[in-house]
Short mmCIF file of C-alpha atoms and ligand atoms in Angstrom, two decimals:
data_model
loop_
_atom_site.label_atom_id
_atom_site.label_comp_id
_atom_site.label_asym_id
_atom_site.label_seq_id
_atom_site.Cartn_x
_atom_site.Cartn_y
_atom_site.Cartn_z
CA MET M 421 134.78 135.90 153.90
CA PRO M 422 130.71 135.79 154.47
CA GLU M 423 129.30 139.21 154.87
CA GLU M 424 128.49 138.33 158.38
CA MET M 425 131.82 137.79 159.59
CA THR M 426 132.66 141.28 158.30
CA GLN M 427 130.00 143.21 160.11
CA LYS M 428 132.20 144.96 162.77
CA ALA M 429 130.98 146.18 166.23
CA ILE M 430 129.96 149.90 166.32
CA PRO M 431 132.65 151.49 168.42
CA ARG M 432 131.54 151.83 172.09
CA GLU M 433 132.21 155.44 171.99
CA ASN M 434 129.64 155.61 169.33
CA ILE M 435 127.00 153.83 171.10
CA THR M 436 123.77 156.27 171.84
CA GLN M 437 120.81 155.58 173.80
CA SER M 438 118.85 154.13 170.92
CA ASP M 439 121.35 151.58 169.95
CA PHE M 440 120.91 149.67 173.30
CA PRO M 441 118.16 147.64 174.03
CA GLU M 442 115.61 148.98 176.99
CA PRO M 443 114.89 146.04 179.26
CA GLU M 444 111.24 146.16 178.26
CA ASP M 445 112.00 145.39 174.73
CA TYR M 446 113.63 142.16 175.46
CA PHE M 447 111.70 139.66 173.43
CA ARG M 448 108.72 141.73 173.14
CA VAL M 449 107.10 143.17 170.26
CA PHE M 450 104.65 146.11 170.98
CA GLU M 451 101.57 145.68 168.98
CA GLY M 452 99.92 149.24 170.08
CA LYS M 453 95.98 149.02 170.96
CA PRO M 454 94.31 145.50 170.67
CA ALA M 455 92.90 145.43 167.51
CA ILE M 456 89.62 143.61 168.74
CA SER M 457 88.09 143.82 172.27
CA PRO M 458 89.88 142.35 174.90
CA ARG M 459 86.51 141.07 175.94
CA ASN M 460 86.15 139.09 172.86
CA LYS M 461 87.35 135.43 173.09
CA THR M 462 90.59 135.30 171.75
CA GLU M 463 93.59 132.93 172.52
CA LYS M 464 96.08 135.72 171.44
CA TYR M 465 95.72 137.56 174.97
CA THR M 466 95.37 134.22 176.99
CA HIS M 467 97.71 131.79 175.90
CA PHE M 468 101.43 132.12 176.42
CA ASN M 469 102.54 130.47 173.19
CA GLN M 470 100.56 133.58 171.42
CA PHE M 471 102.65 136.02 172.95
CA PRO M 472 104.66 137.80 170.55
CA GLY M 473 108.07 137.23 172.64
CA TYR M 474 107.56 133.88 173.04
CA GLN M 475 107.41 133.50 169.17
CA VAL M 476 110.39 135.60 168.64
CA LEU M 477 112.14 133.04 171.02
CA GLN M 478 111.02 130.27 168.80
CA LYS M 479 112.31 131.60 165.66
CA ARG M 480 115.77 132.04 167.31
CA LYS M 481 115.76 128.47 168.13
CA VAL M 482 114.86 127.72 164.71
CA GLU M 483 117.52 129.70 163.40
CA ALA M 484 120.33 128.25 165.58
CA GLN M 485 119.09 124.71 164.61
CA GLN M 486 119.41 125.84 160.92
CA ASN M 487 123.02 127.01 161.47
CA ASN M 488 123.69 123.44 163.46
CA ILE M 489 124.07 125.38 166.76
CA SER M 490 122.86 123.34 169.76
CA VAL M 491 121.70 126.33 171.93
CA PRO M 492 124.67 126.89 174.58
CA PHE M 493 122.41 128.08 177.39
CA PHE M 494 121.42 126.32 180.47
CA LEU M 495 123.72 123.89 180.22
CA THR M 496 123.79 121.72 183.51
CA SER M 497 127.18 121.25 185.43
CA GLU M 498 127.78 118.53 188.03
CA SER M 499 130.76 120.33 189.56
CA ILE M 500 131.88 123.20 191.43
CA ASN M 501 132.05 126.49 188.74
CA ASN M 502 136.00 126.67 188.73
CA ASP M 503 138.45 126.95 186.30
CA ARG M 504 137.32 123.28 185.35
CA ILE M 505 133.58 122.24 184.91
CA ASN M 506 131.91 118.85 184.38
CA ILE M 507 129.03 118.76 181.89
CA ASN M 508 127.28 115.69 180.46
CA ASP M 509 130.13 113.58 182.32
CA SER M 510 132.95 115.60 180.33
CA GLU M 511 135.64 117.87 181.93
CA TYR M 512 135.96 121.24 180.23
CA ILE M 513 138.37 124.12 180.98
CA ASN M 514 136.05 126.72 182.22
CA PHE M 515 135.77 130.46 181.28
CA SER M 516 132.11 130.93 182.08
CA GLY M 517 131.84 131.32 185.48
CA TYR M 518 132.98 134.45 187.88
CA ASN M 519 134.58 132.51 190.68
CA TYR M 520 137.48 135.17 190.49
CA LEU M 521 139.41 133.78 193.26
CA GLY M 522 138.38 130.29 193.35
CA LEU M 523 136.72 130.55 196.73
CA SER M 524 133.16 128.69 195.87
CA GLY M 525 134.37 125.42 196.37
CA TYR M 526 137.19 126.14 198.78
CA LYS M 527 136.93 123.84 201.69
CA TYR M 528 137.32 126.77 204.60
CA VAL M 529 134.46 128.55 203.00
CA SER M 530 132.29 125.34 202.33
CA ASP M 531 132.79 124.49 206.18
CA ALA M 532 131.81 127.94 207.05
CA ALA M 533 128.33 127.59 205.34
CA LYS M 534 128.08 124.12 206.93
CA ALA M 535 128.49 125.01 210.21
CA ALA M 536 126.25 128.01 209.86
CA ILE M 537 123.58 125.36 208.85
CA ASP M 538 124.14 123.03 211.83
CA LYS M 539 123.62 126.30 214.07
CA TYR M 540 120.68 128.43 212.26
CA GLY M 541 119.45 126.22 209.57
CA THR M 542 119.18 126.82 205.89
CA SER M 543 116.86 129.81 205.91
CA VAL M 544 116.16 132.45 208.63
CA SER M 545 112.64 132.02 207.71
CA ALA M 546 111.56 135.81 208.21
CA SER M 547 112.70 139.37 207.32
CA ARG M 548 115.30 140.72 209.33
CA ILE M 549 113.34 143.40 210.47
CA VAL M 550 110.75 140.99 212.15
CA SER M 551 112.68 138.53 213.58
CA GLY M 552 115.02 137.06 210.77
CA GLN M 553 117.96 138.36 211.65
CA ILE M 554 120.94 136.31 213.17
CA PRO M 555 124.57 137.59 214.41
CA LEU M 556 125.84 136.66 210.86
CA HIS M 557 124.22 139.32 209.28
CA LEU M 558 125.54 142.19 211.52
CA GLU M 559 129.28 140.63 211.28
CA LEU M 560 129.18 140.17 207.53
CA GLU M 561 128.01 144.00 207.47
CA ARG M 562 130.49 144.97 209.63
CA VAL M 563 133.36 143.06 207.81
CA ILE M 564 132.30 144.67 204.76
CA SER M 565 132.21 148.15 205.77
CA ASN M 566 135.73 147.62 207.44
CA PHE M 567 136.97 146.48 204.01
CA LEU M 568 135.64 149.26 202.31
CA GLY M 569 136.34 151.57 205.00
CA VAL M 570 132.82 153.19 205.28
CA ASP M 571 130.67 153.37 208.18
CA ASP M 572 128.08 150.88 207.37
CA CYS M 573 126.44 148.23 205.34
CA ILE M 574 123.30 146.66 204.27
CA VAL M 575 122.98 143.12 202.94
CA PHE M 576 120.10 142.04 200.49
CA VAL M 577 119.45 138.51 199.34
CA SER M 578 120.13 139.16 195.36
CA GLY M 579 122.90 141.52 193.93
CA TYR M 580 120.29 141.90 191.14
CA CYS M 581 117.62 143.19 193.69
CA THR M 582 120.15 145.33 195.31
CA ASN M 583 120.43 147.56 192.61
CA VAL M 584 116.52 147.65 191.63
CA THR M 585 115.62 148.19 195.13
CA THR M 586 117.74 150.84 196.18
CA ILE M 587 117.68 152.93 193.20
CA GLY M 588 113.91 152.34 192.95
CA HIS M 589 113.24 153.41 196.69
CA LEU M 590 115.88 156.23 197.13
CA PHE M 591 114.94 158.38 194.60
CA GLY M 592 111.57 160.10 193.26
CA ARG M 593 109.48 162.29 190.94
CA LYS M 594 111.62 165.45 191.77
CA ASP M 595 115.03 163.62 191.10
CA LEU M 596 117.00 162.59 188.28
CA VAL M 597 119.24 159.19 187.65
CA ILE M 598 121.49 159.34 184.99
CA HIS M 599 123.72 156.24 183.91
CA ASP M 600 126.44 155.11 181.80
CA ASN M 601 124.60 153.26 178.62
CA LEU M 602 126.35 149.95 179.34
CA ALA M 603 125.20 149.77 182.78
CA HIS M 604 123.93 146.34 183.73
CA ASN M 605 120.20 145.28 183.68
CA SER M 606 119.73 145.61 187.28
CA ILE M 607 120.68 149.64 187.07
CA GLN M 608 118.61 150.01 184.51
CA THR M 609 115.56 148.42 185.83
CA GLY M 610 116.00 150.46 189.09
CA CYS M 611 116.04 153.55 187.13
CA GLN M 612 112.88 152.30 185.55
CA LEU M 613 111.40 151.77 188.77
CA THR M 614 112.02 155.27 190.09
CA LYS M 615 109.60 157.83 189.26
CA ALA M 616 112.79 159.91 188.85
CA GLN M 617 113.71 161.43 185.34
CA ARG M 618 115.95 159.20 183.95
CA LEU M 619 119.17 160.18 181.28
CA ILE M 620 121.79 157.89 179.73
CA PHE M 621 125.16 158.82 178.71
CA PRO M 622 127.45 157.18 175.95
CA HIS M 623 130.11 155.10 177.64
CA ASN M 624 132.77 156.59 179.68
CA ASN M 625 131.79 159.87 177.60
CA TRP M 626 132.39 162.23 180.37
CA ASP M 627 131.88 165.58 178.46
CA LYS M 628 128.57 164.24 177.26
CA LEU M 629 127.75 163.68 181.06
CA GLU M 630 128.71 167.21 181.96
CA GLU M 631 126.58 168.59 179.08
CA LEU M 632 123.45 166.85 180.23
CA LEU M 633 124.27 168.20 183.95
CA ASP M 634 124.57 171.74 182.38
CA ILE M 635 121.31 171.55 180.68
CA HIS M 636 119.40 169.75 183.32
CA ARG M 637 120.73 169.86 187.02
CA GLU M 638 119.03 172.95 187.73
CA GLU M 639 115.76 171.15 187.04
CA TYR M 640 115.98 168.57 189.67
CA GLN M 641 116.34 168.24 193.54
CA ARG M 642 118.75 165.25 193.79
CA VAL M 643 120.63 163.97 191.03
CA LEU M 644 122.01 160.26 191.27
CA ILE M 645 124.99 159.39 188.56
CA ILE M 646 125.49 155.51 188.53
CA LEU M 647 128.64 153.88 187.24
CA GLU M 648 130.16 150.31 187.41
CA GLY M 649 133.27 149.78 188.91
CA ALA M 650 134.03 147.17 186.03
CA TYR M 651 131.97 146.57 183.11
CA SER M 652 130.38 143.22 183.05
CA MET M 653 130.21 142.83 179.58
CA ASP M 654 133.34 144.88 178.44
CA GLY M 655 135.76 144.53 181.11
CA ASN M 656 136.99 148.13 181.30
CA ILE M 657 137.32 150.59 184.23
CA PRO M 658 135.79 153.87 184.06
CA ASP M 659 137.99 156.95 185.24
CA ILE M 660 136.20 157.31 188.76
CA ARG M 661 138.47 160.26 189.73
CA ARG M 662 136.89 162.24 186.97
CA ALA M 663 133.19 161.17 187.93
CA ILE M 664 134.08 162.20 191.54
CA ASP M 665 135.11 165.72 190.64
CA ILE M 666 132.10 166.03 188.13
CA LYS M 667 129.58 164.74 190.79
CA ARG M 668 131.04 167.70 193.34
CA ARG M 669 130.81 170.23 190.71
CA TYR M 670 127.18 169.43 190.12
CA ASN M 671 126.26 168.80 193.35
CA ALA M 672 125.02 165.34 192.76
CA LEU M 673 125.21 161.89 194.34
CA LEU M 674 127.51 159.13 193.06
CA MET M 675 126.91 155.19 193.00
CA ILE M 676 129.25 152.84 192.03
CA ASP M 677 128.23 149.03 191.39
CA GLU M 678 131.36 146.85 192.18
CA ALA M 679 130.04 143.58 191.41
CA HIS M 680 133.09 142.84 189.05
CA SER M 681 135.46 145.09 190.72
CA LEU M 682 135.78 144.21 194.75
CA GLY M 683 138.16 141.39 195.40
CA VAL M 684 139.07 141.55 191.38
CA ILE M 685 140.96 144.77 191.02
CA GLY M 686 143.46 147.00 193.06
CA GLU M 687 146.61 145.39 194.22
CA THR M 688 144.87 143.36 197.27
CA GLY M 689 141.72 143.15 195.59
CA GLY M 690 140.54 146.46 197.47
CA GLY M 691 138.23 147.26 194.01
CA VAL M 692 137.97 150.71 192.40
CA GLY M 693 138.53 152.41 195.93
CA GLU M 694 142.15 150.57 196.08
CA TYR M 695 142.84 151.04 192.35
CA PHE M 696 142.37 154.60 192.24
CA SER M 697 143.68 155.16 195.68
CA ILE M 698 140.72 157.39 196.62
CA ASP M 699 138.93 158.00 199.85
CA ARG M 700 135.72 155.76 199.75
CA LYS M 701 133.77 158.43 201.49
CA ASN M 702 133.95 160.57 198.35
CA VAL M 703 131.45 157.94 196.52
CA ASP M 704 127.81 158.15 198.13
CA ILE M 705 126.32 154.51 197.58
CA TRP M 706 129.04 151.83 197.18
CA MET M 707 127.01 148.49 195.60
CA GLY M 708 128.66 144.95 195.68
CA SER M 709 127.44 141.62 194.64
CA LEU M 710 128.30 138.38 196.88
CA SER M 711 127.77 136.07 194.17
CA LYS M 712 131.26 136.63 192.34
CA THR M 713 134.49 137.06 194.09
CA PHE M 714 132.51 136.32 197.39
CA ALA M 715 131.39 132.60 196.74
CA SER M 716 127.65 133.22 197.86
CA CYS M 717 124.66 134.83 196.60
CA GLY M 718 123.23 138.45 197.69
CA GLY M 719 124.33 142.09 197.40
CA PHE M 720 125.22 145.07 199.26
CA ILE M 721 124.98 148.73 199.80
CA ALA M 722 127.79 150.58 201.86
CA GLY M 723 127.87 154.07 202.58
CA ASN M 724 127.35 156.48 205.37
CA GLN M 725 125.57 155.77 208.37
CA ALA M 726 122.21 157.89 207.73
CA LEU M 727 121.98 156.18 204.77
CA ILE M 728 122.37 152.74 205.90
CA GLU M 729 120.05 153.35 208.54
CA TYR M 730 117.30 154.90 206.26
CA MET M 731 117.84 152.09 204.13
CA LYS M 732 117.43 149.32 206.75
CA PHE M 733 113.65 150.68 207.91
CA SER M 734 112.58 151.31 204.63
CA THR M 735 113.71 149.62 201.48
CA PRO M 736 111.11 147.60 200.06
CA GLY M 737 113.27 144.82 198.89
CA PHE M 738 114.82 144.69 202.55
CA ILE M 739 112.08 144.82 204.70
CA PHE M 740 109.75 142.99 202.69
CA SER M 741 112.02 140.10 202.08
CA VAL M 742 113.71 137.40 203.73
CA GLY M 743 117.21 137.80 205.16
CA LEU M 744 120.32 136.44 203.74
CA SER M 745 120.43 132.80 204.54
CA PRO M 746 122.89 131.60 207.18
CA PRO M 747 124.85 129.44 204.70
CA ASP M 748 125.11 132.46 202.30
CA ALA M 749 126.15 134.93 205.21
CA ALA M 750 128.68 132.42 206.50
CA ALA M 751 130.10 131.75 203.05
CA ALA M 752 130.40 135.41 202.27
CA LEU M 753 132.12 136.33 205.46
CA ALA M 754 134.67 133.26 205.34
CA ALA M 755 135.53 134.59 201.31
CA PHE M 756 136.27 138.20 202.88
CA GLU M 757 138.42 136.52 205.72
CA ILE M 758 140.45 134.49 202.96
CA ILE M 759 141.07 137.38 200.72
CA GLN M 760 142.62 139.25 203.20
CA ARG M 761 144.39 136.13 204.55
CA GLU M 762 145.55 134.70 201.30
CA PRO M 763 146.48 137.80 198.93
CA GLU M 764 148.38 135.59 196.66
CA ARG M 765 144.93 134.77 195.09
CA VAL M 766 144.43 137.97 193.82
CA LYS M 767 148.05 138.32 192.66
CA ARG M 768 147.35 134.98 190.86
CA LEU M 769 144.33 136.24 189.31
CA HIS M 770 146.35 139.53 187.89
CA LYS M 771 149.18 137.12 186.81
CA ASN M 772 146.75 135.29 184.59
CA THR M 773 144.59 138.05 183.21
CA LEU M 774 147.78 139.41 182.07
CA LEU M 775 149.05 136.32 180.35
CA PHE M 776 145.38 135.87 178.56
CA LEU M 777 145.62 139.56 177.24
CA GLU M 778 149.37 139.35 176.29
CA LEU M 779 148.58 136.07 174.21
CA ALA M 780 145.23 137.44 172.78
CA LYS M 781 147.27 140.57 171.60
CA GLN M 782 149.91 138.32 169.83
CA HIS M 783 147.35 136.48 168.16
CA GLY M 784 145.48 139.51 167.02
CA LEU M 785 142.37 138.96 168.67
CA ASP M 786 139.85 141.60 169.39
CA THR M 787 139.44 142.18 173.32
CA GLY M 788 137.13 145.08 172.84
CA LEU M 789 137.45 147.70 175.61
CA ASN M 790 138.67 145.37 178.33
CA SER M 791 141.40 147.81 180.33
CA GLY M 792 143.27 144.76 182.35
CA THR M 793 140.23 143.28 184.10
CA PRO M 794 139.37 139.46 184.33
CA ILE M 795 136.57 140.04 182.09
CA VAL M 796 137.90 139.36 178.66
CA PRO M 797 135.70 140.09 175.72
CA ILE M 798 136.62 138.37 172.26
CA VAL M 799 134.52 140.48 170.05
CA ILE M 800 133.09 138.77 167.05
CA GLY M 801 130.12 140.86 166.06
CA ASN M 802 127.68 138.47 164.30
CA ALA M 803 125.58 136.30 166.75
CA ILE M 804 125.76 133.24 164.70
CA SER M 805 129.38 133.17 164.36
CA CYS M 806 129.93 133.58 167.81
CA MET M 807 127.89 130.78 168.69
CA GLN M 808 129.40 128.72 166.22
CA LEU M 809 133.05 129.72 167.74
CA SER M 810 131.66 128.75 171.20
CA GLN M 811 130.42 125.32 170.25
CA ARG M 812 133.86 124.55 168.44
CA LEU M 813 135.78 125.68 171.67
CA PHE M 814 133.36 123.18 173.83
CA ASP M 815 134.23 120.28 171.42
CA LEU M 816 137.79 121.23 172.02
CA GLY M 817 137.20 121.08 175.95
CA ILE M 818 136.85 124.77 176.50
CA HIS M 819 133.41 126.22 177.83
CA VAL M 820 132.99 130.10 177.10
CA GLN M 821 129.70 131.58 176.93
CA PRO M 822 128.80 133.40 173.61
CA ILE M 823 126.98 136.97 174.45
CA ILE M 824 124.45 138.19 172.18
CA TYR M 825 121.59 140.67 171.87
CA PRO M 826 119.99 141.68 174.35
CA ALA M 827 123.01 141.42 176.74
CA VAL M 828 124.76 143.34 174.29
CA MET M 829 123.82 145.00 171.16
CA GLN M 830 122.88 143.71 167.93
CA ASN M 831 126.24 142.72 165.91
CA ASP M 832 128.42 143.11 169.05
CA ALA M 833 128.45 139.62 169.95
CA ARG M 834 131.28 138.48 171.73
CA LEU M 835 132.74 135.16 173.54
CA ARG M 836 133.26 136.52 177.36
CA PHE M 837 136.08 134.75 179.33
CA PHE M 838 136.02 135.05 182.93
CA ILE M 839 139.73 134.53 184.04
CA THR M 840 140.41 133.23 187.59
CA SER M 841 143.08 132.70 189.70
CA MET M 842 142.70 128.86 189.78
CA HIS M 843 143.52 128.88 185.95
CA THR M 844 146.76 127.42 185.08
CA GLU M 845 149.20 128.73 182.71
CA ASP M 846 148.69 125.59 180.43
CA GLN M 847 144.95 126.27 180.53
CA ILE M 848 145.44 129.75 179.33
CA ARG M 849 148.02 129.07 176.42
CA TYR M 850 145.98 126.19 174.94
CA THR M 851 142.92 128.13 175.06
CA VAL M 852 144.12 131.15 173.34
CA SER M 853 145.61 129.03 170.76
CA MET M 854 142.70 127.05 170.05
CA LEU M 855 140.63 130.49 170.05
CA ALA M 856 142.75 132.07 167.29
CA GLN M 857 142.95 128.64 165.28
CA GLU M 858 139.11 128.28 165.42
CA LEU M 859 138.28 131.95 164.77
CA ALA M 860 140.85 132.02 161.63
CA LYS M 861 138.94 128.89 160.16
CA LEU M 862 135.36 130.43 160.56
CA GLU M 863 136.67 133.82 159.16
CA LYS M 864 138.19 131.61 155.97
CA ARG M 865 134.82 129.73 155.25
C1 PLP I 924 127.21 145.08 187.25
C2 PLP I 924 126.39 143.97 187.98
N1 PLP I 924 125.60 144.37 188.76
C3 PLP I 924 124.51 143.62 189.35
C4 PLP I 924 124.59 142.21 189.09
C5 PLP I 924 123.63 141.44 189.94
O1 PLP I 924 124.37 140.71 190.65
P1 PLP I 924 123.73 139.23 191.34
O2 PLP I 924 124.16 138.36 190.06
O3 PLP I 924 124.47 138.50 192.44
O4 PLP I 924 122.37 139.13 191.56
C6 PLP I 924 125.55 141.78 188.04
C7 PLP I 924 125.74 140.42 187.77
O5 PLP I 924 126.18 139.91 186.98
C8 PLP I 924 126.36 142.82 187.34
O6 PLP I 924 127.20 142.29 186.43
#
């Protein structure tokens, strides 16, 4: 077995802050102070093809070519991203999209979006605070707050922007923000944007979180702890009850990003609130994305009345950005309606996830930290092997995306399978058996 295949992923519990890429490191090489005066005429500082990051990118493309890998990114699909997908006139079983309940492409949802276009056009053409608000915005915010059981909600045009602008805006120089080291890039970027001090604790390591709070709590005014409801690269669920207990004892605030958990976990898709049977009011800031289960585009923050009122009048990513487009608002609204009207979708999603995980276990596949969510990583370790495996599966009619650095750490590459309620038992059985077969072949080389 080649050495590259034996490189095992570092156990997530042992990851330290320095092992994980900072967003600013992506494809950048720091060169320190310019060696020559920037006023000198040099292409180095004026041509994008001279940017060190661009050159790293070219090197990676050559590496892929040398390993006979066609770059598996930016594949263009010509169909709905569902249990199947059409790419280059061929149909594939698809595990590369997070249309968890099959609501994007569902006629009821599409019809709602079309009706909204007929009534309001394709854009609201202004920020909501200055004439861009339509009734659909308010209705969607009401439906989301009711779904969660909190006072109020504010919707944004992007899930990513929701985290960046919310965290970036609410906290300042005298505050502390502290997040799990597997937090999504949007959380990390929001933390970098604030003038608050930032700390990172090892994944799900509550003792370490408490230790950091013991040492630092007293130095700051507000302290925000940020977690995800289901981690987007690993598919595991943190112990929210423990987090609530900690935030109470240290007089801190708790924010939970439910991008991959709302509509997904909990018996009826009620997210971590339902999964842990907790009163949602115990968490200060709920964040969600509309682009996953909710068949749309955008994000939201939900919480108490004061938080939402303050944010509506002051958050830069809200007041200086256009309101959610009419079809996006209508699609998300319809999706929330269907989740409640057709609970069998969530049940099917759970059944499919269980089947995939059971089969993976039978074949001895490494599903990493997955704790029963429909985000199933198959941890490979080496990035080239991971891309090769993805390509072999593609040749067998299965589309699954390789996840490599910087989305995860070096040597922690994995195939990430998103299971949906639309997958059939046959699709899942075929996929897991091909996956085991091709991985074994790759390891034997
Ligand atoms: C945990 C998490 N938060 C936020 C986002 C951003 O959401 P969106 O893709 O809707 O912008 C993502 C995207 O995948 C995510 O995984």
